[in-house]
């Protein structure tokens, strides 16, 4: 199974693709971060994210897309941008007839580390170990996207 994980964000949208089946070692297919400038207006930033996700879906051909479920934070503007980026990933998947799964950050953390309250360093370390990588994926958005994909598998 080939799973694309998406850690949505307006400035950095993490995208990670893994391949494998439950109970067997997983393989890294690709990891990237789609970036936009905070100086651009929101519409152009969303367009950039959409183009980046669409290109990666066309190139990498995932079978399912796992998107981080947006939850309410204290900063409403951050939540709005994150939700908009998540929506773009969901629409891109739907356009291709791909199933979409939503996972909360605590679900992904629990699947990766065994602790739903793990910090970013713990998640990154376990993603590195589970995918047998030589170096941790950077930035944290990339590791989080891979964690979502691993969680879904």
PDB file of C-alpha atoms in Angstrom:
ATOM      1  CA  UNK A   1       0.000   0.000   0.000  1.00  0.00           C
ATOM      2  CA  UNK A   2       1.324   3.453  -0.925  1.00  0.00           C
ATOM      3  CA  UNK A   3       0.172   6.188   1.473  1.00  0.00           C
ATOM      4  CA  UNK A   4       0.696   9.924   1.156  1.00  0.00           C
ATOM      5  CA  UNK A   5       0.654  11.762   4.467  1.00  0.00           C
ATOM      6  CA  UNK A   6      -0.067  15.491   4.477  1.00  0.00           C
ATOM      7  CA  UNK A   7       0.774  17.770   7.400  1.00  0.00           C
ATOM      8  CA  UNK A   8      -1.146  20.869   6.277  1.00  0.00           C
ATOM      9  CA  UNK A   9       0.093  24.396   6.723  1.00  0.00           C
ATOM     10  CA  UNK A  10       0.165  27.659   4.805  1.00  0.00           C
ATOM     11  CA  UNK A  11       3.896  28.339   5.132  1.00  0.00           C
ATOM     12  CA  UNK A  12       5.105  24.733   5.204  1.00  0.00           C
ATOM     13  CA  UNK A  13       2.921  21.843   4.066  1.00  0.00           C
ATOM     14  CA  UNK A  14       4.663  18.541   4.748  1.00  0.00           C
ATOM     15  CA  UNK A  15       4.120  15.703   2.277  1.00  0.00           C
ATOM     16  CA  UNK A  16       5.481  12.229   2.880  1.00  0.00           C
ATOM     17  CA  UNK A  17       4.891   8.985   1.013  1.00  0.00           C
ATOM     18  CA  UNK A  18       5.569   5.533   2.423  1.00  0.00           C
ATOM     19  CA  UNK A  19       4.963   2.075   1.054  1.00  0.00           C
ATOM     20  CA  UNK A  20       4.274  -1.142   2.896  1.00  0.00           C
ATOM     21  CA  UNK A  21       1.766  -3.277   4.729  1.00  0.00           C
ATOM     22  CA  UNK A  22       0.866  -3.556   8.414  1.00  0.00           C
ATOM     23  CA  UNK A  23       3.342  -5.628  10.407  1.00  0.00           C
ATOM     24  CA  UNK A  24       6.150  -5.402   7.858  1.00  0.00           C
ATOM     25  CA  UNK A  25       8.956  -2.870   7.455  1.00  0.00           C
ATOM     26  CA  UNK A  26       7.915   0.268   5.595  1.00  0.00           C
ATOM     27  CA  UNK A  27       9.835   2.060   2.851  1.00  0.00           C
ATOM     28  CA  UNK A  28      10.247   5.758   2.278  1.00  0.00           C
ATOM     29  CA  UNK A  29       9.110   6.713  -1.209  1.00  0.00           C
ATOM     30  CA  UNK A  30       9.413  10.499  -0.977  1.00  0.00           C
ATOM     31  CA  UNK A  31       9.318  13.363   1.476  1.00  0.00           C
ATOM     32  CA  UNK A  32       8.984  17.054   0.700  1.00  0.00           C
ATOM     33  CA  UNK A  33       7.722  20.332   2.062  1.00  0.00           C
ATOM     34  CA  UNK A  34       5.609  22.598  -0.123  1.00  0.00           C
ATOM     35  CA  UNK A  35       6.504  26.131   0.933  1.00  0.00           C
ATOM     36  CA  UNK A  36       4.848  29.490   0.421  1.00  0.00           C
ATOM     37  CA  UNK A  37       5.884  32.971   1.436  1.00  0.00           C
ATOM     38  CA  UNK A  38       4.044  34.651   4.316  1.00  0.00           C
ATOM     39  CA  UNK A  39       4.411  37.868   2.278  1.00  0.00           C
ATOM     40  CA  UNK A  40       2.083  36.567  -0.455  1.00  0.00           C
ATOM     41  CA  UNK A  41      -1.667  36.937  -0.177  1.00  0.00           C
ATOM     42  CA  UNK A  42      -3.572  33.890   1.056  1.00  0.00           C
ATOM     43  CA  UNK A  43      -5.139  33.089  -2.319  1.00  0.00           C
ATOM     44  CA  UNK A  44      -1.735  32.820  -4.006  1.00  0.00           C
ATOM     45  CA  UNK A  45      -0.344  30.802  -1.118  1.00  0.00           C
ATOM     46  CA  UNK A  46      -3.229  28.341  -1.399  1.00  0.00           C
ATOM     47  CA  UNK A  47      -2.669  28.119  -5.147  1.00  0.00           C
ATOM     48  CA  UNK A  48       1.005  27.294  -4.550  1.00  0.00           C
ATOM     49  CA  UNK A  49       0.134  24.586  -2.038  1.00  0.00           C
ATOM     50  CA  UNK A  50      -2.487  23.124  -4.339  1.00  0.00           C
ATOM     51  CA  UNK A  51      -0.053  22.988  -7.264  1.00  0.00           C
ATOM     52  CA  UNK A  52       2.629  21.373  -5.130  1.00  0.00           C
ATOM     53  CA  UNK A  53       0.306  18.699  -3.760  1.00  0.00           C
ATOM     54  CA  UNK A  54      -1.196  18.005  -7.195  1.00  0.00           C
ATOM     55  CA  UNK A  55       2.264  17.586  -8.767  1.00  0.00           C
ATOM     56  CA  UNK A  56       3.380  15.212  -6.023  1.00  0.00           C
ATOM     57  CA  UNK A  57       0.197  13.138  -6.312  1.00  0.00           C
ATOM     58  CA  UNK A  58       0.638  12.861 -10.080  1.00  0.00           C
ATOM     59  CA  UNK A  59       4.308  11.917  -9.744  1.00  0.00           C
ATOM     60  CA  UNK A  60       4.103   9.551  -6.758  1.00  0.00           C
ATOM     61  CA  UNK A  61       0.695   7.918  -7.363  1.00  0.00           C
ATOM     62  CA  UNK A  62      -0.454   7.230  -3.783  1.00  0.00           C
ATOM     63  CA  UNK A  63      -3.295   4.767  -3.204  1.00  0.00           C
ATOM     64  CA  UNK A  64      -4.653   6.655  -0.191  1.00  0.00           C
ATOM     65  CA  UNK A  65      -4.069  10.082   1.348  1.00  0.00           C
ATOM     66  CA  UNK A  66      -3.830  10.581   5.124  1.00  0.00           C
ATOM     67  CA  UNK A  67      -4.377  14.174   6.234  1.00  0.00           C
ATOM     68  CA  UNK A  68      -3.900  15.602   9.692  1.00  0.00           C
ATOM     69  CA  UNK A  69      -7.262  16.407  11.238  1.00  0.00           C
ATOM     70  CA  UNK A  70      -7.253  20.061  12.170  1.00  0.00           C
ATOM     71  CA  UNK A  71      -8.145  20.770  15.769  1.00  0.00           C
ATOM     72  CA  UNK A  72      -8.964  24.053  17.499  1.00  0.00           C
ATOM     73  CA  UNK A  73      -5.950  25.912  18.753  1.00  0.00           C
ATOM     74  CA  UNK A  74      -5.750  29.270  20.461  1.00  0.00           C
ATOM     75  CA  UNK A  75      -4.719  31.118  17.303  1.00  0.00           C
ATOM     76  CA  UNK A  76      -7.766  31.148  15.002  1.00  0.00           C
ATOM     77  CA  UNK A  77      -5.850  32.490  11.995  1.00  0.00           C
ATOM     78  CA  UNK A  78      -3.401  29.562  12.218  1.00  0.00           C
ATOM     79  CA  UNK A  79      -6.290  27.086  12.398  1.00  0.00           C
ATOM     80  CA  UNK A  80      -7.943  28.658   9.357  1.00  0.00           C
ATOM     81  CA  UNK A  81      -4.821  28.411   7.198  1.00  0.00           C
ATOM     82  CA  UNK A  82      -4.191  24.846   8.320  1.00  0.00           C
ATOM     83  CA  UNK A  83      -7.796  23.875   7.573  1.00  0.00           C
ATOM     84  CA  UNK A  84      -7.627  25.495   4.139  1.00  0.00           C
ATOM     85  CA  UNK A  85      -4.429  23.593   3.284  1.00  0.00           C
ATOM     86  CA  UNK A  86      -5.996  20.338   4.545  1.00  0.00           C
ATOM     87  CA  UNK A  87      -8.992  20.955   2.308  1.00  0.00           C
ATOM     88  CA  UNK A  88      -6.731  21.336  -0.717  1.00  0.00           C
ATOM     89  CA  UNK A  89      -5.144  17.933  -0.066  1.00  0.00           C
ATOM     90  CA  UNK A  90      -8.578  16.351   0.355  1.00  0.00           C
ATOM     91  CA  UNK A  91      -9.877  17.870  -2.900  1.00  0.00           C
ATOM     92  CA  UNK A  92      -6.752  16.811  -4.815  1.00  0.00           C
ATOM     93  CA  UNK A  93      -7.228  13.239  -3.563  1.00  0.00           C
ATOM     94  CA  UNK A  94     -10.953  13.242  -4.354  1.00  0.00           C
ATOM     95  CA  UNK A  95     -10.238  14.551  -7.858  1.00  0.00           C
ATOM     96  CA  UNK A  96      -8.172  11.386  -8.421  1.00  0.00           C
ATOM     97  CA  UNK A  97     -10.694   9.059  -6.799  1.00  0.00           C
ATOM     98  CA  UNK A  98      -8.343   8.368  -3.882  1.00  0.00           C
ATOM     99  CA  UNK A  99      -9.677   7.596  -0.419  1.00  0.00           C
ATOM    100  CA  UNK A 100      -8.883  10.171   2.270  1.00  0.00           C
ATOM    101  CA  UNK A 101      -8.267   9.318   5.916  1.00  0.00           C
ATOM    102  CA  UNK A 102      -8.122  11.895   8.677  1.00  0.00           C
ATOM    103  CA  UNK A 103      -5.884  11.313  11.710  1.00  0.00           C
ATOM    104  CA  UNK A 104      -5.454  13.570  14.714  1.00  0.00           C
ATOM    105  CA  UNK A 105      -1.950  14.509  15.818  1.00  0.00           C
ATOM    106  CA  UNK A 106      -2.361  12.387  18.950  1.00  0.00           C
ATOM    107  CA  UNK A 107      -3.426   9.348  16.869  1.00  0.00           C
ATOM    108  CA  UNK A 108      -0.312   9.682  14.702  1.00  0.00           C
ATOM    109  CA  UNK A 109       1.934  10.194  17.744  1.00  0.00           C
ATOM    110  CA  UNK A 110       0.459   7.136  19.468  1.00  0.00           C
ATOM    111  CA  UNK A 111       0.882   4.982  16.349  1.00  0.00           C
ATOM    112  CA  UNK A 112       4.505   6.053  15.916  1.00  0.00           C
ATOM    113  CA  UNK A 113       5.771   6.299  19.496  1.00  0.00           C
ATOM    114  CA  UNK A 114       3.160   4.546  21.626  1.00  0.00           C
ATOM    115  CA  UNK A 115       2.452   7.874  23.333  1.00  0.00           C
ATOM    116  CA  UNK A 116      -0.237  10.245  22.045  1.00  0.00           C
ATOM    117  CA  UNK A 117       1.486  13.125  23.824  1.00  0.00           C
ATOM    118  CA  UNK A 118       4.965  12.572  22.374  1.00  0.00           C
ATOM    119  CA  UNK A 119       6.936  15.661  21.428  1.00  0.00           C
ATOM    120  CA  UNK A 120       8.215  16.460  17.947  1.00  0.00           C
ATOM    121  CA  UNK A 121      11.699  15.124  18.713  1.00  0.00           C
ATOM    122  CA  UNK A 122      10.283  11.735  19.750  1.00  0.00           C
ATOM    123  CA  UNK A 123       8.100  11.539  16.622  1.00  0.00           C
ATOM    124  CA  UNK A 124      11.029  12.468  14.382  1.00  0.00           C
ATOM    125  CA  UNK A 125      13.293   9.888  16.056  1.00  0.00           C
ATOM    126  CA  UNK A 126      10.742   7.099  15.610  1.00  0.00           C
ATOM    127  CA  UNK A 127       9.978   8.039  11.997  1.00  0.00           C
ATOM    128  CA  UNK A 128      13.729   7.904  11.334  1.00  0.00           C
ATOM    129  CA  UNK A 129      13.978   4.490  12.992  1.00  0.00           C
ATOM    130  CA  UNK A 130      10.837   2.971  11.430  1.00  0.00           C
ATOM    131  CA  UNK A 131      11.865   4.018   7.919  1.00  0.00           C
ATOM    132  CA  UNK A 132      15.525   3.121   8.537  1.00  0.00           C
ATOM    133  CA  UNK A 133      16.705   6.569   7.417  1.00  0.00           C
ATOM    134  CA  UNK A 134      20.307   7.743   7.651  1.00  0.00           C
ATOM    135  CA  UNK A 135      19.201  11.173   8.890  1.00  0.00           C
ATOM    136  CA  UNK A 136      16.024  12.574  10.421  1.00  0.00           C
ATOM    137  CA  UNK A 137      13.607  14.184   7.963  1.00  0.00           C
ATOM    138  CA  UNK A 138      13.669  17.976   8.274  1.00  0.00           C
ATOM    139  CA  UNK A 139      11.855  20.200   8.971  1.00  0.00           C
ATOM    140  CA  UNK A 140       9.396  18.787  11.519  1.00  0.00           C
ATOM    141  CA  UNK A 141       6.560  19.180   8.978  1.00  0.00           C
ATOM    142  CA  UNK A 142       8.239  16.531   6.813  1.00  0.00           C
ATOM    143  CA  UNK A 143       8.554  14.127   9.745  1.00  0.00           C
ATOM    144  CA  UNK A 144       4.933  14.802  10.737  1.00  0.00           C
ATOM    145  CA  UNK A 145       3.725  14.020   7.208  1.00  0.00           C
ATOM    146  CA  UNK A 146       5.616  10.721   7.269  1.00  0.00           C
ATOM    147  CA  UNK A 147       4.184   9.974  10.718  1.00  0.00           C
ATOM    148  CA  UNK A 148       0.662  10.407   9.318  1.00  0.00           C
ATOM    149  CA  UNK A 149       1.420   8.050   6.434  1.00  0.00           C
ATOM    150  CA  UNK A 150       2.953   5.460   8.787  1.00  0.00           C
ATOM    151  CA  UNK A 151       0.001   5.811  11.150  1.00  0.00           C
ATOM    152  CA  UNK A 152      -2.402   5.067   8.318  1.00  0.00           C
ATOM    153  CA  UNK A 153      -0.535   1.946   7.224  1.00  0.00           C
TER     154      UNK A 153
END
